[in-house]
């Protein structure tokens, strides 16, 4: 913990024990009202956090790799970061379900509303558990079905066929491009227009998106 805009750690707590994959580790001040709860993993006494202090979670000791941060090291916001319930003094903040990685830059600006939901002070509901929509296997793209079959005749486009594309943890849109010399064409709607490239926009929850394909064979001269 970095108190009052300080750039040197004021309090360091070495975590002990282990955490299961996708599990939750609960650390509490030893005088906290829930310090004897069954879901508690560790307590620590001494001087603790106020709303204008920064908390840095590290892996590998006091100089280890930064895993996550609440606040901004080297900056004192006055009383707290944020406003209303989504702030760091006398409120409860809980990580949004769609946040899948921590803030690893100690000195960047901090707005809790970007990655946290706010609740009234001493709201302990859900403490010891966390629900997320994050994939446990990292970024992935799934296409179904894996292949399409077309029956048609020369100069007659086939009936359209559809497939779905779904992504996990995608940061960017998905661009699908048909090879330049191919007779296939693609569209994001069954009515077209059919072109050589479409873009499927990534969304926060990464739901499935439909794509439609037709095959338009043409006669070509023999050379």
Short mmCIF file of C-alpha atoms in Angstrom, two decimals:
data_model
loop_
_atom_site.label_atom_id
_atom_site.label_comp_id
_atom_site.label_asym_id
_atom_site.label_seq_id
_atom_site.Cartn_x
_atom_site.Cartn_y
_atom_site.Cartn_z
CA UNK A 1 0.00 0.00 0.00
CA UNK A 2 1.21 3.48 -0.94
CA UNK A 3 -0.16 6.15 1.39
CA UNK A 4 -1.13 9.72 0.45
CA UNK A 5 0.50 9.85 -2.98
CA UNK A 6 3.78 8.30 -1.85
CA UNK A 7 6.10 6.52 -4.26
CA UNK A 8 7.52 4.07 -1.70
CA UNK A 9 5.42 1.31 -0.17
CA UNK A 10 4.12 2.29 3.28
CA UNK A 11 2.75 -1.13 4.23
CA UNK A 12 3.54 -4.53 2.70
CA UNK A 13 1.50 -7.66 3.41
CA UNK A 14 2.95 -10.98 2.26
CA UNK A 15 0.13 -13.30 1.23
CA UNK A 16 0.28 -16.93 2.32
CA UNK A 17 -1.53 -20.03 1.17
CA UNK A 18 -2.85 -20.71 -2.32
CA UNK A 19 -5.72 -19.82 -4.61
CA UNK A 20 -7.49 -22.20 -6.96
CA UNK A 21 -7.86 -21.32 -10.65
CA UNK A 22 -10.69 -18.78 -10.97
CA UNK A 23 -10.92 -18.72 -7.18
CA UNK A 24 -11.05 -15.84 -4.70
CA UNK A 25 -8.57 -14.94 -1.95
CA UNK A 26 -9.98 -12.79 0.87
CA UNK A 27 -7.61 -10.59 2.89
CA UNK A 28 -8.96 -8.49 5.76
CA UNK A 29 -7.75 -6.14 8.43
CA UNK A 30 -7.71 -8.14 11.67
CA UNK A 31 -10.23 -5.79 13.34
CA UNK A 32 -12.75 -6.00 10.49
CA UNK A 33 -16.26 -7.11 11.44
CA UNK A 34 -15.99 -10.18 9.20
CA UNK A 35 -12.45 -11.14 10.28
CA UNK A 36 -13.63 -14.51 11.61
CA UNK A 37 -15.77 -15.47 8.59
CA UNK A 38 -15.30 -18.92 7.12
CA UNK A 39 -14.45 -17.58 3.65
CA UNK A 40 -11.57 -15.48 4.98
CA UNK A 41 -8.10 -16.56 3.84
CA UNK A 42 -5.84 -14.18 5.76
CA UNK A 43 -5.87 -11.24 8.16
CA UNK A 44 -3.29 -8.57 8.91
CA UNK A 45 -3.12 -5.86 11.58
CA UNK A 46 -1.38 -2.53 11.63
CA UNK A 47 -2.01 0.58 9.55
CA UNK A 48 -4.28 0.01 6.58
CA UNK A 49 -5.97 1.61 3.64
CA UNK A 50 -7.71 4.98 3.38
CA UNK A 51 -9.58 6.18 0.31
CA UNK A 52 -6.68 8.17 -1.14
CA UNK A 53 -4.08 5.39 -0.89
CA UNK A 54 -2.95 3.08 -3.69
CA UNK A 55 -2.91 -0.72 -3.41
CA UNK A 56 -0.55 -2.72 -5.62
CA UNK A 57 -0.87 -6.50 -5.91
CA UNK A 58 2.42 -8.15 -6.87
CA UNK A 59 3.51 -11.68 -7.65
CA UNK A 60 6.96 -12.51 -6.31
CA UNK A 61 7.36 -10.21 -3.32
CA UNK A 62 7.62 -6.42 -2.82
CA UNK A 63 9.49 -5.92 -6.11
CA UNK A 64 7.69 -8.65 -8.05
CA UNK A 65 5.56 -8.40 -11.16
CA UNK A 66 2.51 -6.13 -10.82
CA UNK A 67 -0.74 -8.08 -11.17
CA UNK A 68 -3.29 -5.39 -10.37
CA UNK A 69 -3.70 -1.92 -8.85
CA UNK A 70 -6.38 0.09 -7.10
CA UNK A 71 -5.52 3.79 -7.23
CA UNK A 72 -2.49 5.53 -8.71
CA UNK A 73 0.97 5.37 -7.19
CA UNK A 74 2.53 8.80 -6.71
CA UNK A 75 -0.75 10.73 -6.83
CA UNK A 76 -3.02 11.84 -3.98
CA UNK A 77 -6.62 12.44 -5.20
CA UNK A 78 -7.53 14.26 -1.99
CA UNK A 79 -10.19 12.12 -0.32
CA UNK A 80 -10.90 9.37 -2.82
CA UNK A 81 -10.83 8.18 -6.40
CA UNK A 82 -14.18 8.24 -8.16
CA UNK A 83 -17.53 9.72 -7.22
CA UNK A 84 -20.76 8.52 -5.63
CA UNK A 85 -20.94 4.85 -4.69
CA UNK A 86 -18.22 3.95 -7.19
CA UNK A 87 -15.43 5.53 -5.17
CA UNK A 88 -12.69 4.38 -2.85
CA UNK A 89 -13.69 5.97 0.49
CA UNK A 90 -16.52 4.66 2.67
CA UNK A 91 -18.00 2.57 -0.12
CA UNK A 92 -17.79 -0.97 -1.47
CA UNK A 93 -16.39 -1.66 -4.93
CA UNK A 94 -16.62 -4.97 -6.75
CA UNK A 95 -14.84 -5.83 -10.02
CA UNK A 96 -17.05 -5.84 -13.10
CA UNK A 97 -17.80 -9.28 -14.48
CA UNK A 98 -16.26 -8.45 -17.87
CA UNK A 99 -12.83 -7.35 -16.56
CA UNK A 100 -10.47 -10.23 -17.27
CA UNK A 101 -7.02 -8.77 -16.55
CA UNK A 102 -5.59 -6.41 -13.95
CA UNK A 103 -4.25 -2.87 -14.25
CA UNK A 104 -0.47 -3.34 -14.36
CA UNK A 105 0.64 0.30 -14.77
CA UNK A 106 1.24 1.78 -11.31
CA UNK A 107 1.24 5.43 -12.36
CA UNK A 108 -1.65 5.62 -14.84
CA UNK A 109 -4.80 7.59 -14.01
CA UNK A 110 -7.39 5.64 -12.02
CA UNK A 111 -11.16 5.93 -12.40
CA UNK A 112 -12.88 3.12 -10.49
CA UNK A 113 -16.04 3.37 -12.61
CA UNK A 114 -14.15 1.98 -15.62
CA UNK A 115 -13.53 -1.46 -14.08
CA UNK A 116 -15.51 -1.54 -10.81
CA UNK A 117 -19.14 -1.46 -9.69
CA UNK A 118 -19.98 0.61 -6.61
CA UNK A 119 -22.17 -0.19 -3.60
CA UNK A 120 -22.91 1.30 -0.18
CA UNK A 121 -20.43 1.00 2.67
CA UNK A 122 -20.16 -2.44 4.36
CA UNK A 123 -21.96 -4.28 1.57
CA UNK A 124 -20.49 -7.75 2.08
CA UNK A 125 -22.81 -9.59 -0.32
CA UNK A 126 -20.81 -11.81 -2.61
CA UNK A 127 -17.61 -11.46 -0.58
CA UNK A 128 -15.57 -14.61 -1.02
CA UNK A 129 -16.85 -15.25 -4.56
CA UNK A 130 -16.75 -13.54 -7.92
CA UNK A 131 -18.68 -14.11 -11.13
CA UNK A 132 -17.04 -13.30 -14.45
CA UNK A 133 -17.77 -13.83 -18.12
CA UNK A 134 -14.10 -14.32 -18.89
CA UNK A 135 -12.79 -17.35 -20.73
CA UNK A 136 -10.36 -19.58 -18.80
CA UNK A 137 -8.49 -20.50 -21.96
CA UNK A 138 -7.61 -17.07 -23.33
CA UNK A 139 -8.59 -15.51 -26.64
CA UNK A 140 -10.35 -17.81 -29.07
CA UNK A 141 -12.54 -17.74 -32.18
CA UNK A 142 -15.09 -20.47 -32.88
CA UNK A 143 -16.70 -20.97 -36.32
CA UNK A 144 -19.65 -23.32 -36.78
CA UNK A 145 -20.07 -25.28 -38.97
CA UNK A 146 -16.44 -25.83 -39.89
CA UNK A 147 -17.28 -26.33 -43.59
CA UNK A 148 -20.02 -25.55 -46.12
CA UNK A 149 -21.11 -27.51 -49.19
CA UNK A 150 -22.52 -25.83 -52.33
CA UNK A 151 -24.42 -27.18 -55.33
CA UNK A 152 -24.99 -24.83 -58.25
CA UNK A 153 -24.51 -24.35 -61.98
CA UNK A 154 -22.40 -21.99 -64.10
CA UNK A 155 -23.51 -18.34 -63.94
CA UNK A 156 -26.10 -19.15 -61.24
CA UNK A 157 -25.35 -18.16 -57.66
CA UNK A 158 -26.03 -20.81 -55.09
CA UNK A 159 -28.52 -20.41 -52.28
CA UNK A 160 -26.88 -18.68 -49.35
CA UNK A 161 -25.62 -20.73 -46.43
CA UNK A 162 -24.88 -19.36 -42.99
CA UNK A 163 -22.30 -19.95 -40.30
CA UNK A 164 -21.70 -18.35 -36.90
CA UNK A 165 -18.56 -16.79 -35.49
CA UNK A 166 -18.09 -16.41 -31.76
CA UNK A 167 -15.08 -15.02 -29.88
CA UNK A 168 -13.83 -14.95 -26.31
CA UNK A 169 -11.81 -12.06 -24.85
CA UNK A 170 -11.46 -10.39 -28.25
CA UNK A 171 -9.98 -6.90 -28.25
CA UNK A 172 -10.63 -6.17 -31.93
CA UNK A 173 -13.19 -6.77 -34.65
CA UNK A 174 -13.05 -9.94 -36.74
CA UNK A 175 -12.31 -9.33 -40.43
CA UNK A 176 -13.26 -12.15 -42.81
CA UNK A 177 -11.83 -11.97 -46.34
CA UNK A 178 -12.53 -14.23 -49.32
CA UNK A 179 -9.51 -14.96 -51.58
CA UNK A 180 -9.40 -12.54 -54.53
CA UNK A 181 -9.68 -15.21 -57.28
CA UNK A 182 -12.39 -17.19 -55.54
CA UNK A 183 -15.98 -17.34 -56.79
CA UNK A 184 -17.26 -17.19 -53.21
CA UNK A 185 -18.80 -14.03 -51.81
CA UNK A 186 -19.76 -13.18 -48.23
CA UNK A 187 -22.26 -10.93 -46.45
CA UNK A 188 -23.34 -10.11 -42.92
CA UNK A 189 -27.02 -10.44 -43.96
CA UNK A 190 -28.73 -13.10 -46.05
CA UNK A 191 -30.02 -10.47 -48.50
CA UNK A 192 -26.54 -9.11 -49.22
CA UNK A 193 -24.84 -7.25 -50.70
CA UNK A 194 -22.22 -9.97 -51.12
CA UNK A 195 -18.60 -8.84 -51.23
CA UNK A 196 -15.12 -10.22 -50.60
CA UNK A 197 -14.76 -8.87 -47.03
CA UNK A 198 -17.01 -8.33 -44.02
CA UNK A 199 -16.28 -7.16 -40.48
CA UNK A 200 -17.88 -8.75 -37.44
CA UNK A 201 -17.79 -6.23 -34.61
CA UNK A 202 -16.46 -7.48 -31.29
CA UNK A 203 -18.84 -6.85 -28.36
CA UNK A 204 -18.28 -6.76 -24.60
CA UNK A 205 -19.85 -10.19 -24.12
CA UNK A 206 -18.63 -11.47 -27.51
CA UNK A 207 -21.94 -13.04 -28.63
CA UNK A 208 -22.19 -15.09 -31.80
CA UNK A 209 -22.56 -13.29 -35.13
CA UNK A 210 -23.96 -14.71 -38.38
CA UNK A 211 -22.23 -14.67 -41.74
CA UNK A 212 -23.67 -15.74 -45.10
CA UNK A 213 -21.82 -17.22 -48.08
CA UNK A 214 -22.80 -17.80 -51.73
CA UNK A 215 -20.89 -19.38 -54.59
CA UNK A 216 -21.10 -17.63 -57.98
CA UNK A 217 -19.31 -19.73 -60.63
CA UNK A 218 -18.55 -18.16 -64.02
CA UNK A 219 -17.17 -19.44 -67.31
CA UNK A 220 -13.56 -18.55 -67.98
CA UNK A 221 -11.79 -18.92 -71.30
CA UNK A 222 -9.18 -21.66 -71.69
CA UNK A 223 -5.75 -20.29 -72.47
#
